[in-house]
Amino acid sequence: MCIKAFIVGGTICVIGQLLMDFTKLTPARILVSFVCIGVVLGSIGIYDKLVDFAGAGATIPLTGFGWALSKGVREAVDEKGFLGVITGGFSAMAGGVTIAMLSGLITALVTKPKDK
Protein backbone atom coordinates (compact mmCIF):
# COMPACT_ATOMS: atom_id res chain seq x y z
CA MET A 1 0.00 0.00 0.00
CA CYS A 2 2.87 2.40 0.78
CA ILE A 3 4.36 1.92 -2.67
CA LYS A 4 1.01 2.61 -4.35
CA ALA A 5 0.56 5.75 -2.23
CA PHE A 6 4.07 6.93 -3.07
CA ILE A 7 3.60 6.39 -6.80
CA VAL A 8 0.19 8.08 -7.01
CA GLY A 9 1.06 10.97 -4.67
CA GLY A 10 4.41 11.43 -6.37
CA THR A 11 2.81 11.48 -9.80
CA ILE A 12 0.39 14.19 -8.71
CA CYS A 13 3.30 16.23 -7.34
CA VAL A 14 5.37 15.70 -10.50
CA ILE A 15 2.45 16.97 -12.60
CA GLY A 16 2.28 20.08 -10.43
CA GLN A 17 6.03 20.65 -10.71
CA LEU A 18 5.97 20.21 -14.49
CA LEU A 19 3.13 22.71 -14.74
CA MET A 20 5.16 25.23 -12.72
CA ASP A 21 8.32 24.64 -14.77
CA PHE A 22 6.91 24.54 -18.29
CA THR A 23 3.85 26.80 -18.23
CA LYS A 24 3.23 30.37 -17.23
CA LEU A 25 0.67 29.29 -14.64
CA THR A 26 1.29 30.65 -11.16
CA PRO A 27 1.48 28.20 -8.26
CA ALA A 28 -1.80 29.59 -6.93
CA ARG A 29 -3.60 28.81 -10.18
CA ILE A 30 -2.15 25.33 -10.25
CA LEU A 31 -3.26 24.68 -6.66
CA VAL A 32 -6.78 25.90 -7.37
CA SER A 33 -6.84 23.80 -10.55
CA PHE A 34 -5.86 20.71 -8.55
CA VAL A 35 -8.68 21.29 -6.07
CA CYS A 36 -11.17 21.80 -8.93
CA ILE A 37 -9.94 18.66 -10.69
CA GLY A 38 -10.42 16.72 -7.45
CA VAL A 39 -13.98 18.05 -7.15
CA VAL A 40 -14.83 17.10 -10.73
CA LEU A 41 -13.25 13.64 -10.55
CA GLY A 42 -14.84 13.06 -7.15
CA SER A 43 -18.29 14.12 -8.30
CA ILE A 44 -18.28 11.65 -11.18
CA GLY A 45 -16.85 8.84 -9.04
CA ILE A 46 -13.44 8.41 -10.65
CA TYR A 47 -11.41 9.73 -7.73
CA ASP A 48 -13.09 7.28 -5.35
CA LYS A 49 -11.42 4.42 -7.22
CA LEU A 50 -8.05 6.18 -7.01
CA VAL A 51 -8.48 6.64 -3.24
CA ASP A 52 -9.36 2.96 -2.85
CA PHE A 53 -6.22 2.06 -4.82
CA ALA A 54 -3.67 4.50 -3.34
CA GLY A 55 -5.08 5.59 0.03
CA ALA A 56 -3.10 8.52 1.42
CA GLY A 57 -1.30 8.98 -1.90
CA ALA A 58 -4.59 10.22 -3.30
CA THR A 59 -6.13 11.90 -0.25
CA ILE A 60 -3.17 14.02 0.94
CA PRO A 61 -2.50 16.12 -2.22
CA LEU A 62 -4.80 19.03 -3.06
CA THR A 63 -6.81 16.89 -5.43
CA GLY A 64 -7.78 14.91 -2.33
CA PHE A 65 -9.07 18.11 -0.73
CA GLY A 66 -11.35 18.65 -3.73
CA TRP A 67 -12.45 15.02 -3.59
CA ALA A 68 -13.34 15.36 0.10
CA LEU A 69 -15.35 18.49 -0.66
CA SER A 70 -17.36 16.71 -3.35
CA LYS A 71 -17.85 13.68 -1.12
CA GLY A 72 -19.14 15.90 1.70
CA VAL A 73 -21.57 17.61 -0.65
CA ARG A 74 -22.86 14.29 -2.00
CA GLU A 75 -23.45 12.92 1.49
CA ALA A 76 -25.14 16.14 2.68
CA VAL A 77 -27.40 16.22 -0.38
CA ASP A 78 -28.48 12.65 0.37
CA GLU A 79 -29.33 13.64 3.97
CA LYS A 80 -30.62 17.22 3.67
CA GLY A 81 -31.57 17.67 0.04
CA PHE A 82 -30.66 20.86 -1.79
CA LEU A 83 -29.44 22.54 1.41
CA GLY A 84 -26.61 19.99 1.44
CA VAL A 85 -25.10 21.67 -1.63
CA ILE A 86 -24.28 24.65 0.55
CA THR A 87 -23.45 22.96 3.86
CA GLY A 88 -21.82 19.69 2.76
CA GLY A 89 -18.41 21.01 1.77
CA PHE A 90 -18.10 23.13 4.90
CA SER A 91 -18.93 20.33 7.29
CA ALA A 92 -16.75 17.79 5.46
CA MET A 93 -13.61 19.94 5.55
CA ALA A 94 -14.09 21.92 8.76
CA GLY A 95 -11.54 19.81 10.66
CA GLY A 96 -8.87 20.05 7.99
CA VAL A 97 -9.27 23.80 7.56
CA THR A 98 -9.20 24.32 11.33
CA ILE A 99 -5.96 22.34 11.67
CA ALA A 100 -4.38 24.33 8.82
CA MET A 101 -5.35 27.63 10.43
CA LEU A 102 -4.15 26.61 13.89
CA SER A 103 -0.86 25.35 12.46
CA GLY A 104 -0.33 28.68 10.71
CA LEU A 105 -1.15 30.58 13.90
CA ILE A 106 1.26 28.52 16.00
CA THR A 107 4.00 28.90 13.38
CA ALA A 108 3.46 32.67 13.30
CA LEU A 109 3.68 32.87 17.08
CA VAL A 110 6.80 30.69 17.38
CA THR A 111 8.93 32.07 14.52
CA LYS A 112 10.29 35.55 13.86
CA PRO A 113 9.30 37.27 10.63
CA LYS A 114 12.20 38.38 8.44
CA ASP A 115 12.32 41.18 5.91
CA LYS A 116 13.20 40.21 2.37
CSV table of C-alpha atoms in Angstrom, one decimal:
chain,number,residue,atom,x,y,z
A,1,MET,CA,0.0,0.0,0.0
A,2,CYS,CA,2.9,2.4,0.8
A,3,ILE,CA,4.4,1.9,-2.7
A,4,LYS,CA,1.0,2.6,-4.3
A,5,ALA,CA,0.6,5.7,-2.2
A,6,PHE,CA,4.1,6.9,-3.1
A,7,ILE,CA,3.6,6.4,-6.8
A,8,VAL,CA,0.2,8.1,-7.0
A,9,GLY,CA,1.1,11.0,-4.7
A,10,GLY,CA,4.4,11.4,-6.4
A,11,THR,CA,2.8,11.5,-9.8
A,12,ILE,CA,0.4,14.2,-8.7
A,13,CYS,CA,3.3,16.2,-7.3
A,14,VAL,CA,5.4,15.7,-10.5
A,15,ILE,CA,2.4,17.0,-12.6
A,16,GLY,CA,2.3,20.1,-10.4
A,17,GLN,CA,6.0,20.6,-10.7
A,18,LEU,CA,6.0,20.2,-14.5
A,19,LEU,CA,3.1,22.7,-14.7
A,20,MET,CA,5.2,25.2,-12.7
A,21,ASP,CA,8.3,24.6,-14.8
A,22,PHE,CA,6.9,24.5,-18.3
A,23,THR,CA,3.8,26.8,-18.2
A,24,LYS,CA,3.2,30.4,-17.2
A,25,LEU,CA,0.7,29.3,-14.6
A,26,THR,CA,1.3,30.7,-11.2
A,27,PRO,CA,1.5,28.2,-8.3
A,28,ALA,CA,-1.8,29.6,-6.9
A,29,ARG,CA,-3.6,28.8,-10.2
A,30,ILE,CA,-2.1,25.3,-10.3
A,31,LEU,CA,-3.3,24.7,-6.7
A,32,VAL,CA,-6.8,25.9,-7.4
A,33,SER,CA,-6.8,23.8,-10.5
A,34,PHE,CA,-5.9,20.7,-8.6
A,35,VAL,CA,-8.7,21.3,-6.1
A,36,CYS,CA,-11.2,21.8,-8.9
A,37,ILE,CA,-9.9,18.7,-10.7
A,38,GLY,CA,-10.4,16.7,-7.4
A,39,VAL,CA,-14.0,18.0,-7.2
A,40,VAL,CA,-14.8,17.1,-10.7
A,41,LEU,CA,-13.3,13.6,-10.6
A,42,GLY,CA,-14.8,13.1,-7.1
A,43,SER,CA,-18.3,14.1,-8.3
A,44,ILE,CA,-18.3,11.7,-11.2
A,45,GLY,CA,-16.8,8.8,-9.0
A,46,ILE,CA,-13.4,8.4,-10.7
A,47,TYR,CA,-11.4,9.7,-7.7
A,48,ASP,CA,-13.1,7.3,-5.3
A,49,LYS,CA,-11.4,4.4,-7.2
A,50,LEU,CA,-8.0,6.2,-7.0
A,51,VAL,CA,-8.5,6.6,-3.2
A,52,ASP,CA,-9.4,3.0,-2.9
A,53,PHE,CA,-6.2,2.1,-4.8
A,54,ALA,CA,-3.7,4.5,-3.3
A,55,GLY,CA,-5.1,5.6,0.0
A,56,ALA,CA,-3.1,8.5,1.4
A,57,GLY,CA,-1.3,9.0,-1.9
A,58,ALA,CA,-4.6,10.2,-3.3
A,59,THR,CA,-6.1,11.9,-0.2
A,60,ILE,CA,-3.2,14.0,0.9
A,61,PRO,CA,-2.5,16.1,-2.2
A,62,LEU,CA,-4.8,19.0,-3.1
A,63,THR,CA,-6.8,16.9,-5.4
A,64,GLY,CA,-7.8,14.9,-2.3
A,65,PHE,CA,-9.1,18.1,-0.7
A,66,GLY,CA,-11.3,18.6,-3.7
A,67,TRP,CA,-12.5,15.0,-3.6
A,68,ALA,CA,-13.3,15.4,0.1
A,69,LEU,CA,-15.4,18.5,-0.7
A,70,SER,CA,-17.4,16.7,-3.3
A,71,LYS,CA,-17.8,13.7,-1.1
A,72,GLY,CA,-19.1,15.9,1.7
A,73,VAL,CA,-21.6,17.6,-0.6
A,74,ARG,CA,-22.9,14.3,-2.0
A,75,GLU,CA,-23.4,12.9,1.5
A,76,ALA,CA,-25.1,16.1,2.7
A,77,VAL,CA,-27.4,16.2,-0.4
A,78,ASP,CA,-28.5,12.7,0.4
A,79,GLU,CA,-29.3,13.6,4.0
A,80,LYS,CA,-30.6,17.2,3.7
A,81,GLY,CA,-31.6,17.7,0.0
A,82,PHE,CA,-30.7,20.9,-1.8
A,83,LEU,CA,-29.4,22.5,1.4
A,84,GLY,CA,-26.6,20.0,1.4
A,85,VAL,CA,-25.1,21.7,-1.6
A,86,ILE,CA,-24.3,24.7,0.6
A,87,THR,CA,-23.4,23.0,3.9
A,88,GLY,CA,-21.8,19.7,2.8
A,89,GLY,CA,-18.4,21.0,1.8
A,90,PHE,CA,-18.1,23.1,4.9
A,91,SER,CA,-18.9,20.3,7.3
A,92,ALA,CA,-16.7,17.8,5.5
A,93,MET,CA,-13.6,19.9,5.5
A,94,ALA,CA,-14.1,21.9,8.8
A,95,GLY,CA,-11.5,19.8,10.7
A,96,GLY,CA,-8.9,20.1,8.0
A,97,VAL,CA,-9.3,23.8,7.6
A,98,THR,CA,-9.2,24.3,11.3
A,99,ILE,CA,-6.0,22.3,11.7
A,100,ALA,CA,-4.4,24.3,8.8
A,101,MET,CA,-5.4,27.6,10.4
A,102,LEU,CA,-4.1,26.6,13.9
A,103,SER,CA,-0.9,25.3,12.5
A,104,GLY,CA,-0.3,28.7,10.7
A,105,LEU,CA,-1.1,30.6,13.9
A,106,ILE,CA,1.3,28.5,16.0
A,107,THR,CA,4.0,28.9,13.4
A,108,ALA,CA,3.5,32.7,13.3
A,109,LEU,CA,3.7,32.9,17.1
A,110,VAL,CA,6.8,30.7,17.4
A,111,THR,CA,8.9,32.1,14.5
A,112,LYS,CA,10.3,35.5,13.9
A,113,PRO,CA,9.3,37.3,10.6
A,114,LYS,CA,12.2,38.4,8.4
A,115,ASP,CA,12.3,41.2,5.9
A,116,LYS,CA,13.2,40.2,2.4
